[in-house]
Coordinates of C-alpha atoms in Angstrom, one line a residue:
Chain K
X1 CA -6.4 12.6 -10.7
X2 CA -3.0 12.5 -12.2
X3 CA -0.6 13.3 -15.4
X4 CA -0.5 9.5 -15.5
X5 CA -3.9 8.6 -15.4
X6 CA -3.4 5.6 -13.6
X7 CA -4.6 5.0 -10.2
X8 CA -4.6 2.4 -7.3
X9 CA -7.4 1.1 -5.3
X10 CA -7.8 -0.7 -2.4
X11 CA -10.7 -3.0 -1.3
X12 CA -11.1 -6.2 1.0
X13 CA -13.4 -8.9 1.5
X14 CA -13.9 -11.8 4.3
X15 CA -12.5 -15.2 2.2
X16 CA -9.8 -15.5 -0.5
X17 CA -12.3 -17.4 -2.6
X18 CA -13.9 -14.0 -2.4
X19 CA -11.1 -12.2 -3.0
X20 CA -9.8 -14.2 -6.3
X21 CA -13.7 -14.2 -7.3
X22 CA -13.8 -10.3 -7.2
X23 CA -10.2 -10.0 -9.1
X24 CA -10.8 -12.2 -11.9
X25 CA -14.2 -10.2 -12.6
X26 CA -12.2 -7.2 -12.6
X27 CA -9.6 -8.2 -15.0
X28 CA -11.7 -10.4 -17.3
X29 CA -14.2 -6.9 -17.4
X30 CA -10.9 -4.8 -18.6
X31 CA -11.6 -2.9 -15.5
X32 CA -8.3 -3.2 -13.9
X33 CA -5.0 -4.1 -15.8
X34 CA -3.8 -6.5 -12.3
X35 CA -5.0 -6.8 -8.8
X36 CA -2.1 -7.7 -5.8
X37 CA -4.5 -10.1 -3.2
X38 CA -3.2 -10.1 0.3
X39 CA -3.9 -12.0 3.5
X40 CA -4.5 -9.1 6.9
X41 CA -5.7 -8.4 10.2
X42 CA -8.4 -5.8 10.3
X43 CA -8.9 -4.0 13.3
X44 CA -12.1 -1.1 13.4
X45 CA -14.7 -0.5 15.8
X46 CA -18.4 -2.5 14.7
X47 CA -21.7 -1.6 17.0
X48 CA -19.7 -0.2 19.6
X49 CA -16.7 -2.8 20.4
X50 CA -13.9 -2.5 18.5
X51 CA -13.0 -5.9 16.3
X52 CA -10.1 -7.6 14.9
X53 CA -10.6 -10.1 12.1
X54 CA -8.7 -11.9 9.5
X55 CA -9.2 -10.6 6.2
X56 CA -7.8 -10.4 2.2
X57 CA -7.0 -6.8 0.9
X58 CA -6.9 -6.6 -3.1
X59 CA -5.0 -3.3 -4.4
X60 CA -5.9 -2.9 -7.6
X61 CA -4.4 -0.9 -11.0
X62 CA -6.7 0.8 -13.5
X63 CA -6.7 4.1 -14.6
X64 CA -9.2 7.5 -13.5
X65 CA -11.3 6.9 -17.1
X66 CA -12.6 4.0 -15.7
X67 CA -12.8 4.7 -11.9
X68 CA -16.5 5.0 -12.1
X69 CA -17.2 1.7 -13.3
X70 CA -14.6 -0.3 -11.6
X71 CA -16.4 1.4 -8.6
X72 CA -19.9 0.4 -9.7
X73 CA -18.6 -3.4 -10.2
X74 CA -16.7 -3.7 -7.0
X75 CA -19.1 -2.1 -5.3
X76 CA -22.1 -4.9 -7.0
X77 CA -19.7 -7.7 -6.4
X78 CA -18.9 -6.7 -3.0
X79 CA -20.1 -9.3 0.1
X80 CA -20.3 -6.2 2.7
X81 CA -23.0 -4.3 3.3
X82 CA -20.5 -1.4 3.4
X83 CA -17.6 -2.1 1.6
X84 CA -14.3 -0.4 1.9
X85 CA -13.1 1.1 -1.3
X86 CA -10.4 4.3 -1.9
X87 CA -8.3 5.2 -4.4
X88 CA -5.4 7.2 -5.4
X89 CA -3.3 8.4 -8.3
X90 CA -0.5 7.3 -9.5
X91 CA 1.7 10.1 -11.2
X92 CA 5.1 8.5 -11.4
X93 CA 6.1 4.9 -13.1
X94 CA 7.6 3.0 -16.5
X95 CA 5.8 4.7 -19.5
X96 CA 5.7 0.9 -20.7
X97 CA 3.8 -0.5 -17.9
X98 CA 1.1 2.6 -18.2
X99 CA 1.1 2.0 -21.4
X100 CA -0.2 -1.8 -20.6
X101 CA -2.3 -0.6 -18.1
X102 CA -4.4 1.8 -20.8
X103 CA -4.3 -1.0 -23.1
X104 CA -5.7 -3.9 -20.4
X105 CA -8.6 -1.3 -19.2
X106 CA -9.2 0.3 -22.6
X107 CA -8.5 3.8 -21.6
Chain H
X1 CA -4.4 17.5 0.9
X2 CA -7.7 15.7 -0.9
X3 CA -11.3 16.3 -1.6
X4 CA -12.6 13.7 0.1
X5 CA -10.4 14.2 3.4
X6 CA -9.7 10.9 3.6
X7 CA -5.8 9.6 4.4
X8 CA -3.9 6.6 4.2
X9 CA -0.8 6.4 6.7
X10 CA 1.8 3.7 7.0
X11 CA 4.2 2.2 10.2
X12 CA 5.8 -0.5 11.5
X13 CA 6.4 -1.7 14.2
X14 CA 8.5 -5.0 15.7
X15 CA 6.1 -7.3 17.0
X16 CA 2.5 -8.5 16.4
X17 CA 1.5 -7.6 20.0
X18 CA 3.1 -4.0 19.2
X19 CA 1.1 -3.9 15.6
X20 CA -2.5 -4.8 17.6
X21 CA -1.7 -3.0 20.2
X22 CA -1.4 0.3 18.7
X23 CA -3.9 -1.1 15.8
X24 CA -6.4 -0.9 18.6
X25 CA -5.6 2.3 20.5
X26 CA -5.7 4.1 18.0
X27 CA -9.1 2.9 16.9
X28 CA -10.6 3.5 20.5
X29 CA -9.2 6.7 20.5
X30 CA -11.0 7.6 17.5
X31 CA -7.3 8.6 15.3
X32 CA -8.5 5.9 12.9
X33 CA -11.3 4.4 11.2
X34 CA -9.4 1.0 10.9
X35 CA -6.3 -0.2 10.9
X36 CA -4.6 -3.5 8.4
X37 CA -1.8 -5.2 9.8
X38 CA 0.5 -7.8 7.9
X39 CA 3.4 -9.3 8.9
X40 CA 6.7 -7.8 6.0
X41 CA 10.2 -7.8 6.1
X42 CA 12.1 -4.8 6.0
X43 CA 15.4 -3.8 4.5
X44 CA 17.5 -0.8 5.3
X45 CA 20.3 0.4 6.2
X46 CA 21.4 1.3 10.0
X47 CA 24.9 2.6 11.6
X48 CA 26.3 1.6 7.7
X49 CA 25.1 -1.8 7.5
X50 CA 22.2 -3.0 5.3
X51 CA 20.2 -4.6 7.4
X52 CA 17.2 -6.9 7.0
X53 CA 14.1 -7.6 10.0
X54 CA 11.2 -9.3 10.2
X55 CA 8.5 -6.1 10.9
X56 CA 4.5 -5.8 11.1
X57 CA 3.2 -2.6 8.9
X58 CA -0.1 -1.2 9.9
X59 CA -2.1 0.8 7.1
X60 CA -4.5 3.4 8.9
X61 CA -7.3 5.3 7.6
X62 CA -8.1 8.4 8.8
X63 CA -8.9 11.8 8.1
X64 CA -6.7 15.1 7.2
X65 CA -8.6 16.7 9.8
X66 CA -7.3 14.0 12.6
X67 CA -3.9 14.1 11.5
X68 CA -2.0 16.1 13.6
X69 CA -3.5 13.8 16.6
X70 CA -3.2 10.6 14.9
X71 CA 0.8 11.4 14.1
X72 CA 0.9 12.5 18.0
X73 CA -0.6 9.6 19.4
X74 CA 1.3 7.0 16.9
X75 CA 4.8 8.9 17.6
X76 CA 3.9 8.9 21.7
X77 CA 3.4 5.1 21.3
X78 CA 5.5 3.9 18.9
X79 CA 8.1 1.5 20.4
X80 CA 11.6 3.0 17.8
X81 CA 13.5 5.7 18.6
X82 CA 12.8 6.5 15.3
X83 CA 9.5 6.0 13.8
X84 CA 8.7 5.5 10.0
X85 CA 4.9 7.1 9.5
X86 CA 4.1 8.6 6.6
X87 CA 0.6 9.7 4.8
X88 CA -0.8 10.6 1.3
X89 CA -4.7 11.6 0.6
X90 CA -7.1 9.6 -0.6
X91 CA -9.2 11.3 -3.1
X92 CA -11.8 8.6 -4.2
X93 CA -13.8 6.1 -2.5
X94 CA -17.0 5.0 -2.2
X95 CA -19.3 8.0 -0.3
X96 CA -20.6 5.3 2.5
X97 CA -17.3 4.0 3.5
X98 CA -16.3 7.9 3.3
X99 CA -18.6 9.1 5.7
X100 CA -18.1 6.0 8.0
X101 CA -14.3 7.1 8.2
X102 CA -15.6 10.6 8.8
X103 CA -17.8 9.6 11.6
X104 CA -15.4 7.0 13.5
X105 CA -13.1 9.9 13.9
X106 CA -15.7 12.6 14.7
X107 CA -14.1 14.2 11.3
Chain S
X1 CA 5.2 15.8 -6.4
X2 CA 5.1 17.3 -2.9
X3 CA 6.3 19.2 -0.2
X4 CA 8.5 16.8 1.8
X5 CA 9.6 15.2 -1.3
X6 CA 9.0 11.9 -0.4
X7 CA 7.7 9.3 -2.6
X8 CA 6.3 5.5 -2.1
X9 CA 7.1 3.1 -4.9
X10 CA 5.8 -0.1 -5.5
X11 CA 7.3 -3.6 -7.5
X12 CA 6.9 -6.8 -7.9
X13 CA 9.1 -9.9 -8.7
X14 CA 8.8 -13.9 -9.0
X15 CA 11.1 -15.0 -5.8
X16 CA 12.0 -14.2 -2.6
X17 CA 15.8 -13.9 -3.2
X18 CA 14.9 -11.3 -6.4
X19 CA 12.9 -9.3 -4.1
X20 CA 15.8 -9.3 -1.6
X21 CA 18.3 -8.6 -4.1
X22 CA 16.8 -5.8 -5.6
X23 CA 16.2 -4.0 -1.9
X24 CA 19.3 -4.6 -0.8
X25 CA 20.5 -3.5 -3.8
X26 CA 18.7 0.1 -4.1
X27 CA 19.2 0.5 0.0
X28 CA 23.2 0.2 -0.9
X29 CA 22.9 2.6 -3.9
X30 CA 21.3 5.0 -1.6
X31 CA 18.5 5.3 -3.9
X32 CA 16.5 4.2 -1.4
X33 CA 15.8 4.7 2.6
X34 CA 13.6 1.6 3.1
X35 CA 12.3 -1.2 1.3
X36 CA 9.7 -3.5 2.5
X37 CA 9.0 -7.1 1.4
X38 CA 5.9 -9.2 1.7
X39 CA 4.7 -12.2 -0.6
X40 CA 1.2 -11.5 -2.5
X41 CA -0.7 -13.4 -5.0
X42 CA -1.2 -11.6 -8.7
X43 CA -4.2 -11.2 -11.0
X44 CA -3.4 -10.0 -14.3
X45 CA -4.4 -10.8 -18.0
X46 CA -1.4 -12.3 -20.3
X47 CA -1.5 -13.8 -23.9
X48 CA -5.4 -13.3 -23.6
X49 CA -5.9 -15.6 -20.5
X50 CA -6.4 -14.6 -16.7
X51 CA -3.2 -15.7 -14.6
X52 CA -2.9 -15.9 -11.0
X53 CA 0.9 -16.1 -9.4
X54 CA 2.5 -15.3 -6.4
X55 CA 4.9 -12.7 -6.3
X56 CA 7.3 -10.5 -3.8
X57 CA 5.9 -6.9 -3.4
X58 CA 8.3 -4.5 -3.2
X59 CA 7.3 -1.3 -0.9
X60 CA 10.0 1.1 -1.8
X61 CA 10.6 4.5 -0.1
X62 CA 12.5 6.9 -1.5
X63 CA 12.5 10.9 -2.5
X64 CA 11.4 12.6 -5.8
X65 CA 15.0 14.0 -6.1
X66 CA 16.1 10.5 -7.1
X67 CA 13.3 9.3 -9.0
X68 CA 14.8 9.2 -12.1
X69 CA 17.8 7.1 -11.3
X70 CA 15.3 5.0 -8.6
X71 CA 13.6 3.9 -11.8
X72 CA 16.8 3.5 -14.1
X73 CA 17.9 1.3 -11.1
X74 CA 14.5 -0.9 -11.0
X75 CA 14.1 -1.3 -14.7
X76 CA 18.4 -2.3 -15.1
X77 CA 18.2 -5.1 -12.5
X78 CA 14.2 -6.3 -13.3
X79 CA 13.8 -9.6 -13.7
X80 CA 10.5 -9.2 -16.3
X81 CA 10.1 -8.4 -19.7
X82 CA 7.5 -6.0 -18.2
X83 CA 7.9 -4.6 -14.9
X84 CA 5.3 -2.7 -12.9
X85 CA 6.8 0.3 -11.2
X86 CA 4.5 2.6 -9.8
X87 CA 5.1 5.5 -7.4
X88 CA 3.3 8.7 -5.5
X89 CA 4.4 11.1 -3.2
X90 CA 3.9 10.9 0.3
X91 CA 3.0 14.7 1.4
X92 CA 2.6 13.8 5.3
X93 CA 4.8 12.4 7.8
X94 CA 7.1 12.8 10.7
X95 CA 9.5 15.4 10.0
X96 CA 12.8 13.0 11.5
X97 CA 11.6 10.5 9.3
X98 CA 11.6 12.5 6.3
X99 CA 14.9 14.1 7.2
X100 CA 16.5 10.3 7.4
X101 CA 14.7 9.4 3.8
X102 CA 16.3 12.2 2.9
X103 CA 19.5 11.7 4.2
X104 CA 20.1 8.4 3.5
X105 CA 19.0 8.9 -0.2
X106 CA 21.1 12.2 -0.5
X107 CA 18.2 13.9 -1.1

């Protein structure tokens, strides 16, 4: 998506057991290079009646090469029966820290 | 500005009943798919100082094709004299949570 | 990287008072408008082993125009061997908003 080739994502999940669960597997796979975990309030409308809950948000760094599968495994990992996940490139940062993220995710 | 259609669009706003507030309007009127809130603090600077304030940011997904309406209905709610809302495309996701988005806001 | 020129930029740091410094520090330098803070947890791979550590997020917003020295500015008062900077532009938004990014970066 970009010059770069790296990319953010953005997912969340119910529990922060969950949420360190899903970002370990995505590091230890090589499929992101670091994931951010975050505590939120979700607000969307479910069945009719719009909801707020509590939730964890994990934005993630990878790179478009391996967008596909880092999809695939959030998406098998995921506790929802529809998970949110969107991403986004990143043009613009330290050619050192690319440089590490291509390394960590093998791209 | 993406393939998919799909946006991401920051504010903030003062206070947590401000944050749900407009989380939730905005989400019954159909502007947004869902809405994060977190409590930050933000630094800036204001009639020459630097100044630093406890704020709540809400992270909105929506749709290009809602965003002249979602930036009318966030500016003709927003609580500052000067609101911060900004927006970038989001050209990847999963297709479920896509269409979701697309439907919530009649996209 | 876009029409209003606007860019988001994103850092992280080990301590609260680094994360303050460094936004107060780019707000004074007028390299950036904004800066918002919020603690988050990291997951990232280092010396072959998974780590988790909380850190500061910084959200920085800023204009393309001073990227370059927005960087320079980052990578001269960072903390880390390693920093993650990370940045995209922001096509959408409120056009007094923009013009106050703008004018408070000298953009």
């Amino acid at each position: 998506m970009s010059g770069s080739g790296l990319i953010a994502a953005l997912t969340t999940v119910s529990k922060r057991e969950q949420a360190e669960a899903l970002a370990h597997h995505l590091v230890e796979q090589g499929l992101a290079a670091c994931v951010q975990l975050q505590a939120i309030e979700s607000v969307y409308r479910w069945q009719g009646a719009v909801q707020q809950e509590p939730e964890w948000r994990l934005l993630i760094k990878s790179t478009q090469a391996r967008w596909a599968e880092l999809q695939a495994a959030v998406l098998a990992q995921h506790p929802y029966a529809l998970p949110a996940l969107v991403a986004w490139p990143l043009p613009e940062g330290n050619a050192p820290f690319q440089d590490w993220v291509r390394a960590e995710t093998g791209s």
